[in-house]
PDB file of C-alpha atoms in Angstrom:
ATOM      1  CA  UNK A 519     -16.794   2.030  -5.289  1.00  0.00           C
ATOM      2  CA  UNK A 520     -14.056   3.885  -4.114  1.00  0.00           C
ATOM      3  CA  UNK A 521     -11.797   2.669  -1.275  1.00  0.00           C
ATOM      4  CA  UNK A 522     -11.186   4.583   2.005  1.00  0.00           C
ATOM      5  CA  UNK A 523      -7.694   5.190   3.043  1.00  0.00           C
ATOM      6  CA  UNK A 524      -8.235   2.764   5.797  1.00  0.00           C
ATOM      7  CA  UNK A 525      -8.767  -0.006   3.014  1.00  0.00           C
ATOM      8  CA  UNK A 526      -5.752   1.198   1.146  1.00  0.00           C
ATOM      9  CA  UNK A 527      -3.875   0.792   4.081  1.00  0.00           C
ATOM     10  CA  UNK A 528      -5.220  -3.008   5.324  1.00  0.00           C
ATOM     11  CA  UNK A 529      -4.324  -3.779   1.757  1.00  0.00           C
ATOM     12  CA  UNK A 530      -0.767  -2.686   1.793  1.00  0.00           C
ATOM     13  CA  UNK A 531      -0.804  -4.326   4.870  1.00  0.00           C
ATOM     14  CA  UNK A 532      -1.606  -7.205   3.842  1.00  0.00           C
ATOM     15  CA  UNK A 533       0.714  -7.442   0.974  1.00  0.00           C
ATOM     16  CA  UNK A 534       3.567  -6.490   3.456  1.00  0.00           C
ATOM     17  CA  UNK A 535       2.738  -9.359   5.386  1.00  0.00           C
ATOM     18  CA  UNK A 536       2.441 -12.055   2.377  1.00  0.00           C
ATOM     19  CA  UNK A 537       5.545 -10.822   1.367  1.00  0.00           C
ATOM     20  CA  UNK A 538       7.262 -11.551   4.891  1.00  0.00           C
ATOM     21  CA  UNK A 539       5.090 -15.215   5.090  1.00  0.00           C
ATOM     22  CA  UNK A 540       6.522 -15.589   1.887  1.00  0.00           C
ATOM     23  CA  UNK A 541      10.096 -14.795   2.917  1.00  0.00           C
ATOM     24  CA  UNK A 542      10.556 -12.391   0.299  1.00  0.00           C
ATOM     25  CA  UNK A 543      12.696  -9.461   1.216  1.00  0.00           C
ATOM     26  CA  UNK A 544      10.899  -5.692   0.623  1.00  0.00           C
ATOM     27  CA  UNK A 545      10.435  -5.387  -2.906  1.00  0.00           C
ATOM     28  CA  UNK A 546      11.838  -8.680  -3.644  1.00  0.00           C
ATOM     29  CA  UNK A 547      10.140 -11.260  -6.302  1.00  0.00           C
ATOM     30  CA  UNK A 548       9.833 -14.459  -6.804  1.00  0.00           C
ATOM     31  CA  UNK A 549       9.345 -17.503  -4.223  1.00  0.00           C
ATOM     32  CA  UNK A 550      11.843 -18.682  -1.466  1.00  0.00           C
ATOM     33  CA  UNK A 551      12.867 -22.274  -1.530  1.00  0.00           C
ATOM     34  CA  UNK A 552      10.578 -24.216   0.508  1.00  0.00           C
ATOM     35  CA  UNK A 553      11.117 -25.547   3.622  1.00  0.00           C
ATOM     36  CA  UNK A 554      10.890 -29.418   4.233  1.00  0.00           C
ATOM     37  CA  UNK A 555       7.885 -30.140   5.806  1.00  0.00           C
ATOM     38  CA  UNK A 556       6.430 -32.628   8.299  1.00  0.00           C
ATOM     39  CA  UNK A 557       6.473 -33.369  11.922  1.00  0.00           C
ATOM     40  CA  UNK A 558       9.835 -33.854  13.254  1.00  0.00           C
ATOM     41  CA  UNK A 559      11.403 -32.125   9.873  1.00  0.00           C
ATOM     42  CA  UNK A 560      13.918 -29.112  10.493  1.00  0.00           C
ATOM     43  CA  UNK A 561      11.286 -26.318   9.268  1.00  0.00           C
ATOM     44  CA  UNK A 562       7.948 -27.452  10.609  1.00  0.00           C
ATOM     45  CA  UNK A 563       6.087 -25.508  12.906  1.00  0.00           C
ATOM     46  CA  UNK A 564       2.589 -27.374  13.106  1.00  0.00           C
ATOM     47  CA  UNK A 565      -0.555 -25.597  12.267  1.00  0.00           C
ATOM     48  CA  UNK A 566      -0.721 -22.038  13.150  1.00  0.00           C
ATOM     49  CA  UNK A 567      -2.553 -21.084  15.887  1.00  0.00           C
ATOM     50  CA  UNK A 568      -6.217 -21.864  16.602  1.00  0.00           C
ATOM     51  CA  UNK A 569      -5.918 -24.603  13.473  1.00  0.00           C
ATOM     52  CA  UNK A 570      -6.435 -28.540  13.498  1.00  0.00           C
ATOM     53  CA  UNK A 571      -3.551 -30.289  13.977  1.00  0.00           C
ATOM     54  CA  UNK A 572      -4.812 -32.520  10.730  1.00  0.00           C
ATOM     55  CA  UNK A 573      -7.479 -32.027   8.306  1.00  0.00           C
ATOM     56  CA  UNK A 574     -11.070 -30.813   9.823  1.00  0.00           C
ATOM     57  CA  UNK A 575     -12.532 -27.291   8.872  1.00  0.00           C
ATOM     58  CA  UNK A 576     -11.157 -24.080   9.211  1.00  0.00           C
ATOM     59  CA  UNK A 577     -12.013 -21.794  11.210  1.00  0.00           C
ATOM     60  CA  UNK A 578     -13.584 -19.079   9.033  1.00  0.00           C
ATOM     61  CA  UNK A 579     -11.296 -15.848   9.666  1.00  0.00           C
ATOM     62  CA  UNK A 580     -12.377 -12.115  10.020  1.00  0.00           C
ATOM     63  CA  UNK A 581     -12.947  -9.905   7.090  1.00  0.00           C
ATOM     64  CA  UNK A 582     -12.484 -12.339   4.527  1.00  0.00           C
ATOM     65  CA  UNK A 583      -9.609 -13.949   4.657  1.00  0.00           C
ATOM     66  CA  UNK A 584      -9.906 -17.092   3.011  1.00  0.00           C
ATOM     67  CA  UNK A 585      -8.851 -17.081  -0.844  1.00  0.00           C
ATOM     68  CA  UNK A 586     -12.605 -17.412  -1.558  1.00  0.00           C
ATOM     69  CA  UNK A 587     -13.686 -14.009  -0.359  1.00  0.00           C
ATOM     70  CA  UNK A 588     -10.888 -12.421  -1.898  1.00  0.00           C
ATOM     71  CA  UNK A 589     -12.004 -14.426  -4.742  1.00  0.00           C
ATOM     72  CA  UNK A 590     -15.593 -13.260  -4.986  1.00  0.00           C
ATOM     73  CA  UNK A 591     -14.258  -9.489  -4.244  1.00  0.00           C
ATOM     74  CA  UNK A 592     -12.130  -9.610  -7.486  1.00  0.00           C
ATOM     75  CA  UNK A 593     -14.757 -10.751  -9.334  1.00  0.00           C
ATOM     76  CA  UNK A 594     -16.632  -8.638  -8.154  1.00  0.00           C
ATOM     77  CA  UNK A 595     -14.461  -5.557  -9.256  1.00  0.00           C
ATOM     78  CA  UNK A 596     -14.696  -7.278 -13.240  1.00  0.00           C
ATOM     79  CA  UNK A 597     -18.089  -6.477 -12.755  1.00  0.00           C
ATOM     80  CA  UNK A 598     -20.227  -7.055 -16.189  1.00  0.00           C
ATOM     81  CA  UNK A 599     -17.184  -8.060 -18.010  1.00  0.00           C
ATOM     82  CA  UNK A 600     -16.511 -11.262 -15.912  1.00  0.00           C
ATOM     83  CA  UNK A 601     -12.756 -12.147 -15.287  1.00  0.00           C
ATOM     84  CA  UNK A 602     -10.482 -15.334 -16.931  1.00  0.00           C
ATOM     85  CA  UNK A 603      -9.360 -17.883 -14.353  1.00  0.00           C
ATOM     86  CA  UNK A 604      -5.853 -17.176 -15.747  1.00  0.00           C
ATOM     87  CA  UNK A 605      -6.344 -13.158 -14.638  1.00  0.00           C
ATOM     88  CA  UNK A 606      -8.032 -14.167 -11.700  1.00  0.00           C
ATOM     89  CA  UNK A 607      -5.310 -16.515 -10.175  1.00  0.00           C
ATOM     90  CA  UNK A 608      -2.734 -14.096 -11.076  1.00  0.00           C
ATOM     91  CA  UNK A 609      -4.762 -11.129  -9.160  1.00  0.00           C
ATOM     92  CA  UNK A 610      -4.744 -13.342  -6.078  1.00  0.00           C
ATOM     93  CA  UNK A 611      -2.012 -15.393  -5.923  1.00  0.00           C
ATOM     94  CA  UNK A 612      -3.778 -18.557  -5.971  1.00  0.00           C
ATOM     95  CA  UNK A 613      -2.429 -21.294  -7.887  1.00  0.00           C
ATOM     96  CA  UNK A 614      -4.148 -22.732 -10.815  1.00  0.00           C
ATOM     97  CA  UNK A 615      -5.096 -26.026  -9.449  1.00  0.00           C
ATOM     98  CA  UNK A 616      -6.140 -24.108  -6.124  1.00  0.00           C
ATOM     99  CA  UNK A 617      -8.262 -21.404  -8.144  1.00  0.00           C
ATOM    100  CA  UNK A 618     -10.199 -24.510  -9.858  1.00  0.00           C
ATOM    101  CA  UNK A 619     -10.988 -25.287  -6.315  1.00  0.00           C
ATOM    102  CA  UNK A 620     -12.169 -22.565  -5.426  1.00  0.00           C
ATOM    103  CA  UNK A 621     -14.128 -22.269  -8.065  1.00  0.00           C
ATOM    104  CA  UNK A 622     -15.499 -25.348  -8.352  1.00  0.00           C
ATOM    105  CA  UNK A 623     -16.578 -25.161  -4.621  1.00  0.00           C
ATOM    106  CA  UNK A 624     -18.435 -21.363  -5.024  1.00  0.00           C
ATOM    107  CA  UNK A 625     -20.047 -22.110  -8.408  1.00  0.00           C
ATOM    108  CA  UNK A 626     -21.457 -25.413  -6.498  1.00  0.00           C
ATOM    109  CA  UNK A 627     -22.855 -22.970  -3.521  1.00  0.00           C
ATOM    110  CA  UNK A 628     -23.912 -20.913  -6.572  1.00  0.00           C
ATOM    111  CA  UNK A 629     -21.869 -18.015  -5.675  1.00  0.00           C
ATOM    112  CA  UNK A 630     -20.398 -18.069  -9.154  1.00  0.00           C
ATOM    113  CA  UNK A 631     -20.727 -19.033 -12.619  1.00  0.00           C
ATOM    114  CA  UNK A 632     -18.030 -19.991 -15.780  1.00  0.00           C
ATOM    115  CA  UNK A 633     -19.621 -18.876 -18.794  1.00  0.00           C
ATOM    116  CA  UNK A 634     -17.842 -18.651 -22.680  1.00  0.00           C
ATOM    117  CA  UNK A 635     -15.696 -15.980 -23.271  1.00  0.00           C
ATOM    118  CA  UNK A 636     -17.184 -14.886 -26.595  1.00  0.00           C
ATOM    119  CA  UNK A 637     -13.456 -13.339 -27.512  1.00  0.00           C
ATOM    120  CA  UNK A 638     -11.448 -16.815 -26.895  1.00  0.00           C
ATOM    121  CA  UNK A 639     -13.522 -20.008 -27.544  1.00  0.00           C
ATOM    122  CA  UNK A 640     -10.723 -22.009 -25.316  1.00  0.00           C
ATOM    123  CA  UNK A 641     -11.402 -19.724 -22.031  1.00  0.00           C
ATOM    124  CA  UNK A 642     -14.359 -19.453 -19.595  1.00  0.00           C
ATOM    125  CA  UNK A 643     -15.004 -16.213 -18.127  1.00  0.00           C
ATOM    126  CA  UNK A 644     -16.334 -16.108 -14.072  1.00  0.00           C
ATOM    127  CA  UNK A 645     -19.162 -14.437 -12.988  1.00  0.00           C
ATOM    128  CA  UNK A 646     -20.813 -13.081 -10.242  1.00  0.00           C
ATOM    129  CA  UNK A 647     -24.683 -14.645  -9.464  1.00  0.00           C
ATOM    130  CA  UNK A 648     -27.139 -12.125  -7.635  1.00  0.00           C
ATOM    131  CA  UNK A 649     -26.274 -14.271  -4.528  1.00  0.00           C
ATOM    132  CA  UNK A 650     -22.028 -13.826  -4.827  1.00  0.00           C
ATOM    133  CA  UNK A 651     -23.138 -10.590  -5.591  1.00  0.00           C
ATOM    134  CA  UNK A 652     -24.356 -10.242  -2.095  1.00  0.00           C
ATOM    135  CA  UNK A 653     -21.762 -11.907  -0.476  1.00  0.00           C
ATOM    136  CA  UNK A 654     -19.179 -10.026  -1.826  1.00  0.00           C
ATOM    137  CA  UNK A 655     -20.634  -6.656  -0.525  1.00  0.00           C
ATOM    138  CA  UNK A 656     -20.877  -8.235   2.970  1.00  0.00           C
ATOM    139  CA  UNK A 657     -17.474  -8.853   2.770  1.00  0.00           C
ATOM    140  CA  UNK A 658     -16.498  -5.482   1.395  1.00  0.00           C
ATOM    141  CA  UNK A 659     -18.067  -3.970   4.563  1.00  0.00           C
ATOM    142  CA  UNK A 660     -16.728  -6.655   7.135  1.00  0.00           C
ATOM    143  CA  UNK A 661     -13.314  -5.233   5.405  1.00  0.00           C
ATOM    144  CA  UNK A 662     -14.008  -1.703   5.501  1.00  0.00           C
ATOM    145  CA  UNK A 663     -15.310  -1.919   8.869  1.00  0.00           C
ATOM    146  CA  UNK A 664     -12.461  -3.521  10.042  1.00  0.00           C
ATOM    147  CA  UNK A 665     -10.198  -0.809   8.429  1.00  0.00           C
ATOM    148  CA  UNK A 666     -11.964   1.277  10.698  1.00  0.00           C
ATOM    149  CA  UNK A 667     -11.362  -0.403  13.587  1.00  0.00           C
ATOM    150  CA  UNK A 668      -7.725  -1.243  12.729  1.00  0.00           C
ATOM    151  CA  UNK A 669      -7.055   2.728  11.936  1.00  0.00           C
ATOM    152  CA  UNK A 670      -9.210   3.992  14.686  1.00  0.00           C
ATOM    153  CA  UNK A 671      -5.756   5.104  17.026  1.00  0.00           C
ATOM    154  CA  UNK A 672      -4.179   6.749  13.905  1.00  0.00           C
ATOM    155  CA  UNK A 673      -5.084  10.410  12.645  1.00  0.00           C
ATOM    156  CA  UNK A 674      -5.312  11.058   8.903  1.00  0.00           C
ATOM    157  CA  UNK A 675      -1.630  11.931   8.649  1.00  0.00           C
ATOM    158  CA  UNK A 676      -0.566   9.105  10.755  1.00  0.00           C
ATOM    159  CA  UNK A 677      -2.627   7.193   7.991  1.00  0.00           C
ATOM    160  CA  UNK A 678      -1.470   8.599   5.432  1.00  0.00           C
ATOM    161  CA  UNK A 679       2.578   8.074   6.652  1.00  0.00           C
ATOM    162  CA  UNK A 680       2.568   4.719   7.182  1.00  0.00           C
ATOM    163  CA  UNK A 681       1.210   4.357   3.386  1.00  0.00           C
ATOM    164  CA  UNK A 682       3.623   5.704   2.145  1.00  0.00           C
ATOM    165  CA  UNK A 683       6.119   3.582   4.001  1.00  0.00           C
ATOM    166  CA  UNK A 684       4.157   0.452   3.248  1.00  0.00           C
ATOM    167  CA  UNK A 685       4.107   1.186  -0.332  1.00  0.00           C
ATOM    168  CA  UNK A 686       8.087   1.997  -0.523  1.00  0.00           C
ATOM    169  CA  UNK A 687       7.942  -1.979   1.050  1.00  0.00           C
ATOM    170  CA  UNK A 688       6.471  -3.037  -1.265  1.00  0.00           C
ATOM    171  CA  UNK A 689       7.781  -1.059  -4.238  1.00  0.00           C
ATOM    172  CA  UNK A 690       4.396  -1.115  -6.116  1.00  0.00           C
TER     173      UNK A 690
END
């Protein structure tokens, strides 16, 4: 499915902001060093906004943000060829012991499923079931819908302007 050039944007928006979480500089690489962390440690903030102060759920964001939807929506882009946990990680920028996580979590709600990669006896593939399958089209139109709404004040050449800029940020 092709993307809109709202999506395109909300993606390169997103990246741009990662990257500025993350500390990086535009176009930079690599991590920061990482602040000490911990209540009364130069560098803590506390939770972000609208979080527990310790533990307890998350409050599910808009549009899926969690590393699970984004998750099930590059999966879902493998389509019939599934994806390697390695590939997958690396796609998202989820960790490894993180991604197993994940993982472990969605293929026990039966959102996913590791299955033998037939070329590489040592690696499991991921795959979509008919019910991630579903999910990750909801989430695809939370996200475009969103785009929407997040673009609605910009014409098509606004749009298409601030792509441009966000993509000389990030230096894709």
């Amino acid at each position: 499915m092709e993307k809109t050039r709202e999506q395109i944007l909300m993606e390169k928006l997103r990246k741009v902001g990662h990257r500025a979480r993350m500390g990086m500089a535009p176009g930079g690489h690599g991590h920061p060093p990482m602040p000490p962390h911990g209540p009364g440690k130069p560098g803590h903030m506390g939770p972000p906004h609208g979080m527990p102060p310790h533990g307890g759920p998350r409050p599910m964001p808009p549009h899926g943000g969690f590393p699970r939807e984004r998750l099930l929506l590059r999966v879902l882009e493998a389509g019939d060829a599934g994806l390697r946990q390695k590939d997958l990680g690396e796609a998202i920028g989820i960790n490894p012991s993180s991604l197993s996580e994940q993982i472990d979590r969605l293929e026990a709600d039966r959102y996913l499923e590791r299955r033998a990669n037939p070329d590489d006896k040592r690696s499991t593939l991921i795959f979509l079931t008919e019910k991630g399958k579903a999910r990750a089209y909801e989430v695809q139109d939370e996200r475009r819908q969103a785009a929407r709404e997040f673009c609605a004040g910009l014409t098509e050449e606004e749009q298409e302007t601030l792509i441009r800029l966000l993509e000389k940020l990030i230096k894709e």
